[in-house]
Structure formats: C-alpha cells, structure tokens
PDB file of C-alpha atoms and ligand atoms in Angstrom:
ATOM      1  CA  UNK A 211      44.697   6.742   2.288  1.00 46.00           C
ATOM      2  CA  UNK A 212      42.628   9.571   0.868  1.00 51.00           C
ATOM      3  CA  UNK A 213      41.505  11.761   3.923  1.00 51.00           C
ATOM      4  CA  UNK A 214      38.032  12.204   2.453  1.00 47.00           C
ATOM      5  CA  UNK A 215      37.654   8.430   1.954  1.00 48.00           C
ATOM      6  CA  UNK A 216      38.840   7.730   5.429  1.00 48.00           C
ATOM      7  CA  UNK A 217      36.321  10.124   6.903  1.00 47.00           C
ATOM      8  CA  UNK A 218      33.572   8.517   4.872  1.00 46.00           C
ATOM      9  CA  UNK A 219      34.484   5.055   6.166  1.00 45.00           C
ATOM     10  CA  UNK A 220      34.714   6.217   9.784  1.00 46.00           C
ATOM     11  CA  UNK A 221      31.303   7.918   9.536  1.00 45.00           C
ATOM     12  CA  UNK A 222      29.594   4.979   7.835  1.00 43.00           C
ATOM     13  CA  UNK A 223      27.034   3.856   8.753  1.00 43.00           C
ATOM     14  CA  UNK A 224      25.794   7.172  10.139  1.00 41.00           C
ATOM     15  CA  UNK A 225      25.765   7.106  13.937  1.00 40.00           C
ATOM     16  CA  UNK A 226      22.130   7.758  14.560  1.00 39.00           C
ATOM     17  CA  UNK A 227      20.935   5.823  11.552  1.00 44.00           C
ATOM     18  CA  UNK A 228      17.221   5.142  11.302  1.00 55.00           C
ATOM     19  CA  UNK A 229      16.145   1.466  11.104  1.00 66.00           C
ATOM     20  CA  UNK A 230      14.790   0.271   7.846  1.00 83.00           C
ATOM     21  CA  UNK A 231      11.168   0.723   8.287  1.00 91.00           C
ATOM     22  CA  UNK A 232       8.085  -0.073   6.175  1.00 94.00           C
ATOM     23  CA  UNK A 233       6.298   2.878   4.787  1.00 92.00           C
ATOM     24  CA  UNK A 234       3.721   4.176   7.347  1.00 93.00           C
ATOM     25  CA  UNK A 235       0.209   4.135   5.925  1.00 95.00           C
ATOM     26  CA  UNK A 236      -2.418   4.163   8.742  1.00 97.00           C
ATOM     27  CA  UNK A 237      -5.213   2.633   6.638  1.00 98.00           C
ATOM     28  CA  UNK A 238      -7.103  -0.668   6.669  1.00 98.00           C
ATOM     29  CA  UNK A 239      -4.463  -3.237   5.405  1.00 98.00           C
ATOM     30  CA  UNK A 240      -1.680  -0.700   6.135  1.00 98.00           C
ATOM     31  CA  UNK A 241       1.026  -0.169   8.896  1.00 98.00           C
ATOM     32  CA  UNK A 242       0.874   2.649  11.420  1.00 97.00           C
ATOM     33  CA  UNK A 243       4.214   3.833  12.902  1.00 96.00           C
ATOM     34  CA  UNK A 244       3.377   5.354  16.293  1.00 96.00           C
ATOM     35  CA  UNK A 245       6.035   7.070  18.406  1.00 95.00           C
ATOM     36  CA  UNK A 246       5.433   5.930  22.019  1.00 95.00           C
ATOM     37  CA  UNK A 247       5.260   8.375  24.910  1.00 91.00           C
ATOM     38  CA  UNK A 248       8.077   6.622  26.653  1.00 89.00           C
ATOM     39  CA  UNK A 249      11.510   8.081  27.242  1.00 86.00           C
ATOM     40  CA  UNK A 250      14.199   6.572  25.031  1.00 80.00           C
ATOM     41  CA  UNK A 251      16.402   5.707  28.166  1.00 81.00           C
ATOM     42  CA  UNK A 252      13.614   3.489  29.417  1.00 83.00           C
ATOM     43  CA  UNK A 253      13.761  -0.223  28.492  1.00 88.00           C
ATOM     44  CA  UNK A 254      11.631  -1.295  25.531  1.00 90.00           C
ATOM     45  CA  UNK A 255       7.980  -0.881  26.379  1.00 95.00           C
ATOM     46  CA  UNK A 256       5.406  -3.476  25.425  1.00 96.00           C
ATOM     47  CA  UNK A 257       2.473  -2.371  23.267  1.00 97.00           C
ATOM     48  CA  UNK A 258      -0.821  -4.113  22.421  1.00 98.00           C
ATOM     49  CA  UNK A 259      -3.466  -3.556  19.762  1.00 98.00           C
ATOM     50  CA  UNK A 260      -6.675  -5.525  19.805  1.00 95.00           C
ATOM     51  CA  UNK A 261      -5.104  -7.699  22.486  1.00 94.00           C
ATOM     52  CA  UNK A 262      -2.178  -8.677  20.221  1.00 96.00           C
ATOM     53  CA  UNK A 263       1.311  -7.636  21.076  1.00 97.00           C
ATOM     54  CA  UNK A 264       2.859  -5.349  18.517  1.00 98.00           C
ATOM     55  CA  UNK A 265       6.374  -4.788  17.251  1.00 98.00           C
ATOM     56  CA  UNK A 266       8.308  -2.072  19.120  1.00 96.00           C
ATOM     57  CA  UNK A 267      11.716  -0.753  17.969  1.00 94.00           C
ATOM     58  CA  UNK A 268      14.090   2.055  18.894  1.00 92.00           C
ATOM     59  CA  UNK A 269      14.231   4.560  16.057  1.00 89.00           C
ATOM     60  CA  UNK A 270      16.192   7.841  16.158  1.00 85.00           C
ATOM     61  CA  UNK A 271      16.190   8.370  19.880  1.00 87.00           C
ATOM     62  CA  UNK A 272      12.567   7.206  20.459  1.00 92.00           C
ATOM     63  CA  UNK A 273      10.487   4.090  20.853  1.00 95.00           C
ATOM     64  CA  UNK A 274       8.280   3.373  17.898  1.00 95.00           C
ATOM     65  CA  UNK A 275       5.351   0.857  17.568  1.00 97.00           C
ATOM     66  CA  UNK A 276       4.662  -0.584  14.142  1.00 97.00           C
ATOM     67  CA  UNK A 277       1.037  -1.590  14.088  1.00 98.00           C
ATOM     68  CA  UNK A 278      -0.579  -3.855  11.467  1.00 98.00           C
ATOM     69  CA  UNK A 279      -4.138  -2.770  10.846  1.00 98.00           C
ATOM     70  CA  UNK A 280      -6.497  -5.532   9.624  1.00 97.00           C
ATOM     71  CA  UNK A 281      -8.195  -4.925   6.222  1.00 96.00           C
ATOM     72  CA  UNK A 282     -11.596  -5.251   7.970  1.00 95.00           C
ATOM     73  CA  UNK A 283     -10.843  -2.310  10.298  1.00 97.00           C
ATOM     74  CA  UNK A 284     -13.362   0.535  10.161  1.00 96.00           C
ATOM     75  CA  UNK A 285     -11.671   3.963   9.700  1.00 97.00           C
ATOM     76  CA  UNK A 286     -11.522   6.093  12.892  1.00 98.00           C
ATOM     77  CA  UNK A 287      -9.935   6.288  16.261  1.00 97.00           C
ATOM     78  CA  UNK A 288      -8.018   3.244  17.560  1.00 97.00           C
ATOM     79  CA  UNK A 289      -6.324   2.520  20.863  1.00 97.00           C
ATOM     80  CA  UNK A 290      -2.955   1.141  21.656  1.00 97.00           C
ATOM     81  CA  UNK A 291      -2.255  -0.062  25.134  1.00 97.00           C
ATOM     82  CA  UNK A 292       1.345   0.509  26.319  1.00 97.00           C
ATOM     83  CA  UNK A 293       3.154  -1.045  29.268  1.00 96.00           C
ATOM     84  CA  UNK A 294       6.365   0.629  30.373  1.00 94.00           C
ATOM     85  CA  UNK A 295       7.748  -0.828  33.529  1.00 90.00           C
ATOM     86  CA  UNK A 296       5.004  -0.600  36.193  1.00 90.00           C
ATOM     87  CA  UNK A 297       3.027   2.047  34.176  1.00 92.00           C
ATOM     88  CA  UNK A 298       0.275   1.253  31.758  1.00 95.00           C
ATOM     89  CA  UNK A 299      -1.385   3.872  29.547  1.00 96.00           C
ATOM     90  CA  UNK A 300      -3.294   4.164  26.231  1.00 97.00           C
ATOM     91  CA  UNK A 301      -2.276   6.006  23.109  1.00 96.00           C
ATOM     92  CA  UNK A 302      -4.783   6.820  20.399  1.00 96.00           C
ATOM     93  CA  UNK A 303      -4.186   6.950  16.659  1.00 97.00           C
ATOM     94  CA  UNK A 304      -6.426   7.380  13.571  1.00 97.00           C
ATOM     95  CA  UNK A 305      -7.090   4.896  10.857  1.00 98.00           C
ATOM     96  CA  UNK A 306      -7.831   6.665   7.546  1.00 98.00           C
ATOM     97  CA  UNK A 307     -10.191   5.361   4.819  1.00 97.00           C
ATOM     98  CA  UNK A 308      -8.804   3.662   1.733  1.00 96.00           C
ATOM     99  CA  UNK A 309     -10.768   2.200  -1.129  1.00 94.00           C
ATOM    100  CA  UNK A 310      -9.246  -0.655  -2.968  1.00 95.00           C
ATOM    101  CA  UNK A 311     -10.174  -1.589  -6.621  1.00 93.00           C
ATOM    102  CA  UNK A 312     -12.139  -4.681  -7.654  1.00 93.00           C
ATOM    103  CA  UNK A 313     -10.915  -7.679  -9.521  1.00 88.00           C
ATOM    104  CA  UNK A 314     -12.927 -10.335 -11.448  1.00 91.00           C
ATOM    105  CA  UNK A 315     -11.330 -13.767 -11.913  1.00 84.00           C
ATOM    106  CA  UNK A 316     -12.544 -16.869 -13.587  1.00 86.00           C
ATOM    107  CA  UNK A 317     -11.679 -20.166 -11.880  1.00 81.00           C
ATOM    108  CA  UNK A 318     -12.371 -23.350 -13.896  1.00 83.00           C
ATOM    109  CA  UNK A 319     -12.205 -25.614 -10.853  1.00 81.00           C
ATOM    110  CA  UNK A 320     -15.654 -24.764  -9.489  1.00 82.00           C
ATOM    111  CA  UNK A 321     -14.925 -26.697  -6.267  1.00 80.00           C
ATOM    112  CA  UNK A 322     -12.418 -23.954  -5.390  1.00 76.00           C
ATOM    113  CA  UNK A 323     -15.207 -21.300  -5.777  1.00 78.00           C
ATOM    114  CA  UNK A 324     -18.034 -23.321  -4.038  1.00 84.00           C
ATOM    115  CA  UNK A 325     -16.187 -25.820  -1.749  1.00 87.00           C
ATOM    116  CA  UNK A 326     -18.025 -29.013  -0.760  1.00 91.00           C
ATOM    117  CA  UNK A 327     -19.105 -29.640   2.825  1.00 93.00           C
ATOM    118  CA  UNK A 328     -15.916 -31.800   3.266  1.00 93.00           C
ATOM    119  CA  UNK A 329     -13.825 -29.127   1.752  1.00 92.00           C
ATOM    120  CA  UNK A 330     -15.352 -26.521   4.215  1.00 94.00           C
ATOM    121  CA  UNK A 331     -14.311 -28.577   7.237  1.00 95.00           C
ATOM    122  CA  UNK A 332     -10.842 -28.654   5.853  1.00 95.00           C
ATOM    123  CA  UNK A 333     -10.814 -24.959   5.097  1.00 94.00           C
ATOM    124  CA  UNK A 334     -12.010 -24.253   8.662  1.00 95.00           C
ATOM    125  CA  UNK A 335      -9.183 -26.376  10.220  1.00 96.00           C
ATOM    126  CA  UNK A 336      -6.557 -24.795   7.909  1.00 96.00           C
ATOM    127  CA  UNK A 337      -7.808 -21.334   8.748  1.00 95.00           C
ATOM    128  CA  UNK A 338      -7.190 -22.047  12.462  1.00 96.00           C
ATOM    129  CA  UNK A 339      -3.689 -23.315  11.623  1.00 96.00           C
ATOM    130  CA  UNK A 340      -2.935 -20.312   9.397  1.00 96.00           C
ATOM    131  CA  UNK A 341      -4.081 -17.784  11.990  1.00 96.00           C
ATOM    132  CA  UNK A 342      -2.103 -19.545  14.685  1.00 96.00           C
ATOM    133  CA  UNK A 343       1.059 -19.248  12.567  1.00 97.00           C
ATOM    134  CA  UNK A 344       0.339 -15.560  11.853  1.00 97.00           C
ATOM    135  CA  UNK A 345       0.007 -14.868  15.545  1.00 96.00           C
ATOM    136  CA  UNK A 346       3.562 -16.320  16.288  1.00 97.00           C
ATOM    137  CA  UNK A 347       5.496 -14.003  18.645  1.00 97.00           C
ATOM    138  CA  UNK A 348       9.252 -14.187  19.429  1.00 96.00           C
ATOM    139  CA  UNK A 349      11.291 -11.736  21.453  1.00 94.00           C
ATOM    140  CA  UNK A 350      13.722 -10.629  18.764  1.00 90.00           C
ATOM    141  CA  UNK A 351      15.254  -7.199  19.686  1.00 85.00           C
ATOM    142  CA  UNK A 352      16.429  -6.297  16.108  1.00 88.00           C
ATOM    143  CA  UNK A 353      13.822  -7.246  13.559  1.00 95.00           C
ATOM    144  CA  UNK A 354      15.274  -6.877   9.978  1.00 94.00           C
ATOM    145  CA  UNK A 355      12.689  -5.178   7.828  1.00 94.00           C
ATOM    146  CA  UNK A 356      14.745  -4.099   4.798  1.00 92.00           C
ATOM    147  CA  UNK A 357      13.125  -6.714   2.609  1.00 96.00           C
ATOM    148  CA  UNK A 358      14.224  -7.765  -0.858  1.00 96.00           C
ATOM    149  CA  UNK A 359      11.520  -8.934  -3.303  1.00 96.00           C
ATOM    150  CA  UNK A 360      10.908 -12.706  -2.745  1.00 98.00           C
ATOM    151  CA  UNK A 361      10.645 -13.466  -6.501  1.00 97.00           C
ATOM    152  CA  UNK A 362      11.484 -11.936  -9.878  1.00 94.00           C
ATOM    153  CA  UNK A 363       8.842 -10.958 -12.432  1.00 86.00           C
ATOM    154  CA  UNK A 364       6.388  -8.099 -12.519  1.00 91.00           C
ATOM    155  CA  UNK A 365       3.892  -7.575  -9.726  1.00 92.00           C
ATOM    156  CA  UNK A 366       0.461  -8.805 -10.897  1.00 90.00           C
ATOM    157  CA  UNK A 367      -2.340  -8.654  -8.308  1.00 91.00           C
ATOM    158  CA  UNK A 368      -1.996  -5.903  -5.716  1.00 94.00           C
ATOM    159  CA  UNK A 369      -2.993  -6.204  -2.039  1.00 96.00           C
ATOM    160  CA  UNK A 370      -6.514  -5.429  -1.043  1.00 96.00           C
ATOM    161  CA  UNK A 371      -8.305  -6.085  -4.308  1.00 94.00           C
ATOM    162  CA  UNK A 372     -12.035  -6.765  -3.754  1.00 91.00           C
ATOM    163  CA  UNK A 373     -12.382 -10.107  -5.367  1.00 88.00           C
ATOM    164  CA  UNK A 374     -15.014 -11.828  -7.459  1.00 89.00           C
ATOM    165  CA  UNK A 375     -14.522 -15.429  -8.456  1.00 85.00           C
ATOM    166  CA  UNK A 376     -16.846 -16.370 -11.385  1.00 87.00           C
ATOM    167  CA  UNK A 377     -18.912 -13.328 -10.461  1.00 87.00           C
ATOM    168  CA  UNK A 378     -19.265 -14.272  -6.737  1.00 86.00           C
ATOM    169  CA  UNK A 379     -17.858 -11.988  -4.077  1.00 86.00           C
ATOM    170  CA  UNK A 380     -15.051 -13.633  -1.964  1.00 85.00           C
ATOM    171  CA  UNK A 381     -12.443 -12.365   0.522  1.00 87.00           C
ATOM    172  CA  UNK A 382     -10.313  -9.506  -0.647  1.00 93.00           C
ATOM    173  CA  UNK A 383      -6.714 -10.249  -1.806  1.00 94.00           C
ATOM    174  CA  UNK A 384      -4.621 -10.503   1.366  1.00 96.00           C
ATOM    175  CA  UNK A 385      -1.122 -10.480  -0.258  1.00 97.00           C
ATOM    176  CA  UNK A 386       0.845  -9.298  -3.221  1.00 97.00           C
ATOM    177  CA  UNK A 387       1.296 -11.453  -6.416  1.00 96.00           C
ATOM    178  CA  UNK A 388       4.501 -11.845  -8.517  1.00 97.00           C
ATOM    179  CA  UNK A 389       3.948 -13.110 -12.050  1.00 96.00           C
ATOM    180  CA  UNK A 390       7.039 -15.371 -11.921  1.00 96.00           C
ATOM    181  CA  UNK A 391       7.240 -18.516 -14.113  1.00 96.00           C
ATOM    182  CA  UNK A 392       6.610 -22.058 -12.953  1.00 97.00           C
ATOM    183  CA  UNK A 393       9.722 -23.311 -11.157  1.00 98.00           C
ATOM    184  CA  UNK A 394      11.401 -19.880 -10.610  1.00 98.00           C
ATOM    185  CA  UNK A 395      13.107 -19.655  -7.179  1.00 98.00           C
ATOM    186  CA  UNK A 396      11.326 -18.014  -4.230  1.00 98.00           C
ATOM    187  CA  UNK A 397      13.659 -16.363  -1.773  1.00 98.00           C
ATOM    188  CA  UNK A 398      13.477 -15.200   1.819  1.00 98.00           C
ATOM    189  CA  UNK A 399      13.191 -11.364   1.853  1.00 98.00           C
ATOM    190  CA  UNK A 400      15.017 -11.055   5.198  1.00 97.00           C
ATOM    191  CA  UNK A 401      16.475 -13.494   7.756  1.00 97.00           C
ATOM    192  CA  UNK A 402      13.864 -15.654   9.526  1.00 97.00           C
ATOM    193  CA  UNK A 403      12.813 -18.933  10.922  1.00 98.00           C
ATOM    194  CA  UNK A 404      10.553 -21.428   9.212  1.00 98.00           C
ATOM    195  CA  UNK A 405       7.657 -21.850  11.587  1.00 98.00           C
ATOM    196  CA  UNK A 406       5.227 -23.944   9.362  1.00 98.00           C
ATOM    197  CA  UNK A 407       5.047 -25.610   6.009  1.00 98.00           C
ATOM    198  CA  UNK A 408       1.874 -27.037   4.651  1.00 97.00           C
ATOM    199  CA  UNK A 409      -0.470 -27.830   1.735  1.00 97.00           C
ATOM    200  CA  UNK A 410      -3.729 -25.751   2.013  1.00 97.00           C
ATOM    201  CA  UNK A 411      -7.025 -25.802  -0.047  1.00 94.00           C
ATOM    202  CA  UNK A 412      -6.677 -22.160  -1.153  1.00 92.00           C
ATOM    203  CA  UNK A 413      -3.034 -21.372  -0.621  1.00 96.00           C
ATOM    204  CA  UNK A 414      -1.562 -24.621  -1.844  1.00 97.00           C
ATOM    205  CA  UNK A 415       1.963 -25.440  -0.723  1.00 98.00           C
ATOM    206  CA  UNK A 416       2.897 -22.694   1.589  1.00 98.00           C
ATOM    207  CA  UNK A 417       5.983 -21.706   3.743  1.00 98.00           C
ATOM    208  CA  UNK A 418       5.577 -19.495   6.821  1.00 98.00           C
ATOM    209  CA  UNK A 419       8.585 -17.483   8.125  1.00 98.00           C
ATOM    210  CA  UNK A 420       8.777 -15.612  11.429  1.00 98.00           C
ATOM    211  CA  UNK A 421      11.084 -12.575  11.450  1.00 98.00           C
ATOM    212  CA  UNK A 422      10.532 -11.769  15.162  1.00 98.00           C
ATOM    213  CA  UNK A 423       8.048  -9.677  17.226  1.00 98.00           C
ATOM    214  CA  UNK A 424       5.043 -10.835  15.302  1.00 98.00           C
ATOM    215  CA  UNK A 425       6.305 -10.057  11.787  1.00 98.00           C
ATOM    216  CA  UNK A 426       5.370 -13.210   9.798  1.00 98.00           C
ATOM    217  CA  UNK A 427       5.635 -13.696   6.041  1.00 98.00           C
ATOM    218  CA  UNK A 428       3.988 -16.481   3.903  1.00 98.00           C
ATOM    219  CA  UNK A 429       4.700 -17.855   0.386  1.00 98.00           C
ATOM    220  CA  UNK A 430       1.864 -19.640  -1.418  1.00 98.00           C
ATOM    221  CA  UNK A 431       0.977 -21.751  -4.452  1.00 98.00           C
ATOM    222  CA  UNK A 432       4.532 -23.228  -4.428  1.00 98.00           C
ATOM    223  CA  UNK A 433       5.341 -26.173  -6.759  1.00 98.00           C
ATOM    224  CA  UNK A 434       8.154 -27.319  -4.429  1.00 98.00           C
ATOM    225  CA  UNK A 435       9.205 -26.539  -0.804  1.00 98.00           C
ATOM    226  CA  UNK A 436      12.872 -26.654  -0.121  1.00 98.00           C
ATOM    227  CA  UNK A 437      12.924 -25.815   3.657  1.00 98.00           C
ATOM    228  CA  UNK A 438      11.644 -27.505   6.790  1.00 98.00           C
ATOM    229  CA  UNK A 439       9.987 -26.386   9.966  1.00 98.00           C
ATOM    230  CA  UNK A 440      12.536 -24.968  12.501  1.00 98.00           C
ATOM    231  CA  UNK A 441      15.120 -24.031   9.859  1.00 98.00           C
ATOM    232  CA  UNK A 442      16.739 -20.598  10.016  1.00 98.00           C
ATOM    233  CA  UNK A 443      17.162 -18.949   6.682  1.00 98.00           C
ATOM    234  CA  UNK A 444      19.305 -15.957   5.588  1.00 97.00           C
ATOM    235  CA  UNK A 445      18.052 -13.129   3.344  1.00 97.00           C
ATOM    236  CA  UNK A 446      17.985 -14.399  -0.319  1.00 97.00           C
ATOM    237  CA  UNK A 447      17.979 -18.134   0.726  1.00 98.00           C
ATOM    238  CA  UNK A 448      15.722 -20.239  -1.433  1.00 98.00           C
ATOM    239  CA  UNK A 449      12.493 -21.371   0.267  1.00 98.00           C
ATOM    240  CA  UNK A 450      11.020 -23.283  -2.746  1.00 98.00           C
ATOM    241  CA  UNK A 451       9.761 -22.797  -6.272  1.00 98.00           C
ATOM    242  CA  UNK A 452       6.912 -20.845  -7.951  1.00 98.00           C
ATOM    243  CA  UNK A 453       3.830 -22.991  -8.867  1.00 98.00           C
ATOM    244  CA  UNK A 454       0.022 -22.986  -9.103  1.00 96.00           C
ATOM    245  CA  UNK A 455      -0.990 -25.261  -6.145  1.00 95.00           C
ATOM    246  CA  UNK A 456      -4.226 -24.447  -4.407  1.00 93.00           C
ATOM    247  CA  UNK A 457      -6.641 -21.921  -5.918  1.00 86.00           C
ATOM    248  CA  UNK A 458      -4.660 -20.209  -8.608  1.00 86.00           C
ATOM    249  CA  UNK A 459      -5.472 -19.138 -12.173  1.00 84.00           C
ATOM    250  CA  UNK A 460      -1.780 -19.704 -13.234  1.00 92.00           C
ATOM    251  CA  UNK A 461       1.740 -20.027 -11.893  1.00 96.00           C
ATOM    252  CA  UNK A 462       2.564 -16.958  -9.565  1.00 96.00           C
ATOM    253  CA  UNK A 463       3.912 -16.391  -6.143  1.00 98.00           C
ATOM    254  CA  UNK A 464       1.371 -15.101  -3.582  1.00 97.00           C
ATOM    255  CA  UNK A 465       3.289 -13.221  -0.829  1.00 98.00           C
ATOM    256  CA  UNK A 466       1.676 -12.396   2.499  1.00 98.00           C
ATOM    257  CA  UNK A 467       3.077 -10.215   5.248  1.00 98.00           C
ATOM    258  CA  UNK A 468       1.490 -10.082   8.669  1.00 98.00           C
ATOM    259  CA  UNK A 469       2.145  -7.804  11.688  1.00 98.00           C
ATOM    260  CA  UNK A 470       0.465  -8.561  15.082  1.00 98.00           C
ATOM    261  CA  UNK A 471      -1.672 -11.136  13.291  1.00 97.00           C
ATOM    262  CA  UNK A 472      -2.999  -8.766  10.651  1.00 97.00           C
ATOM    263  CA  UNK A 473      -2.246  -9.262   6.948  1.00 98.00           C
ATOM    264  CA  UNK A 474      -1.038  -6.039   5.592  1.00 98.00           C
ATOM    265  CA  UNK A 475       0.215  -4.695   2.198  1.00 98.00           C
ATOM    266  CA  UNK A 476       3.632  -6.403   1.469  1.00 97.00           C
ATOM    267  CA  UNK A 477       4.528  -3.460  -0.919  1.00 96.00           C
ATOM    268  CA  UNK A 478       4.965  -1.177   2.158  1.00 97.00           C
ATOM    269  CA  UNK A 479       8.071  -3.338   3.008  1.00 96.00           C
ATOM    270  CA  UNK A 480       9.702  -3.176  -0.373  1.00 94.00           C
ATOM    271  CA  UNK A 481      12.093  -0.492  -1.414  1.00 85.00           C
ATOM    272  CA  UNK A 482      10.517   2.305  -3.579  1.00 75.00           C
ATOM    273  CA  UNK A 483      12.112   1.018  -6.713  1.00 66.00           C
ATOM    274  CA  UNK A 484      10.627  -2.540  -6.386  1.00 64.00           C
ATOM    275  CA  UNK A 485       7.008  -1.383  -5.774  1.00 59.00           C
TER     276      UNK A 485
HETATM  277 ZN1   ZN B  10      -2.313 -13.585  -4.307  1.00 89.91          ZN
END
C-alpha cells in the first residue's frame, strides 16, 4: 500500500479531533459555548442556567458548556452555576444584543390569529405539553450535533423574525422554515429518540426528538407522521412528510431546535454550506 495513504488512514480521524459543535453566538436566541474552569481529568461537571441543566461535553482537552439563550433574554451579564464533585461555583458570561428583522404575514383563517376562548384553553394546555417536551433531559455522554438539513428546498423564514399576522404583533419566529413541497420527506438531522408526537393548534402535526442532554428538535405542520413515541431514529431516517397543518400560509417544514429548554436558531447547527 502507498505509504502516504497508509499514514493518512492511521491518522484519521485526527487524534484530538474537536466535537462537531454548533456555531457559538452568545445573543438572544443563540448558543454560548463556555469553557468551564474544571480540569479535563475531572469527571464531567454539571452546569445549570436559569435552573435548567445544560449540555456539557469534552472538547479539545477541556470541558465545554453549550448554553441555549432564550430569545426573550436581555443582553448583559449572565450566570452559569457549575457543580464539579463536591465543589459548586459560578461562571459569568455576556449576552450580546442582536436585532432581528420584522415579517408581515396574512392568514386567511382569522381564528388562527385571534383564537376563541375555547381555542385559548387548548393553546394553554398545548404550551404546557410543548414546554415539558423541550425540557426533556437524558444523560447521553456523546451528543451528536453534526446535523444534516431535515428537509430539501430553500430556507424561507429565518429564526427570530418579529412577526405580525394580519398587522397584529405575535410571538417571534422560534424556528427555521424550509420551503419544501407538500409530501416531501422530513428526515432526522442526527440520531435521536421520539419523545412526543401530537397535533397542535399552531404547530399542527409535530414530532419531537431528543438527542440527549437537553438537545431537543421539533418538526411542525407535517401532513403525515411516520414515527411513534419511544422510537429510536438514525440520522436521515424519515419522520414524516411536509404539510401545512396548524397555522401555516402554505406547505413548509418548521424546524425548531431547543437547548436547556430554550428555542435557539437552528441554522447554528447546520454546516456553513447549508445555511
Ligand atoms: Zn416556522
């Protein structure tokens, strides 16, 4: 065998390879990668932000916390609480300001813009279910974050858009939209476990995947769901099909990514070429 090729094979993958990480952007709706002041020979520390446990991984001879920052966070100093063995300490980090553009949409189903009292009760119940799904924690030591795009088609609405439906201000856009046609397959971006499937007032048919350590992804407005709760899926496995169930102006995939219970910009998890 060619000596150069052999050397290449023996050295691949590089020994101290860095884990596939999302792009660090410490802004509201972003992800902060924070090196923890804990020796790498220590066992994995536990870190908490706003009382929620956060993802911690070993990266290039150090422990790194990946903190999801809620879109509603005010820029400024933030505190991370770290537990390493019997020791507990705090680490500070700064959230920078980011202004997101506005988007005006016209919804013909007025009930989806101004829900009835009955609808509001349903929305309240569903919000509780969705938040509980997003707060799912599992002790997975190696969380795979090298995501592939879950759908084909161009990106349409970006994360964070300040939204107006029929001229009325509503919650900002908490995910990333793919303009894929009705019936197109929706794929798991990384291995995960289906923790919930449901039909919601705004999100329509939705699948929730847990990837471990509080990294949860969701897939909304589906026309069909092909997985069931408890099922383990591989990267690229079909979860369902693109649709326009719930509050949607047309067929598209709404993709949400949550870290420590905070919905963050999914584009941070995609390779540069797919953004
Ligand atoms: Zn969307």
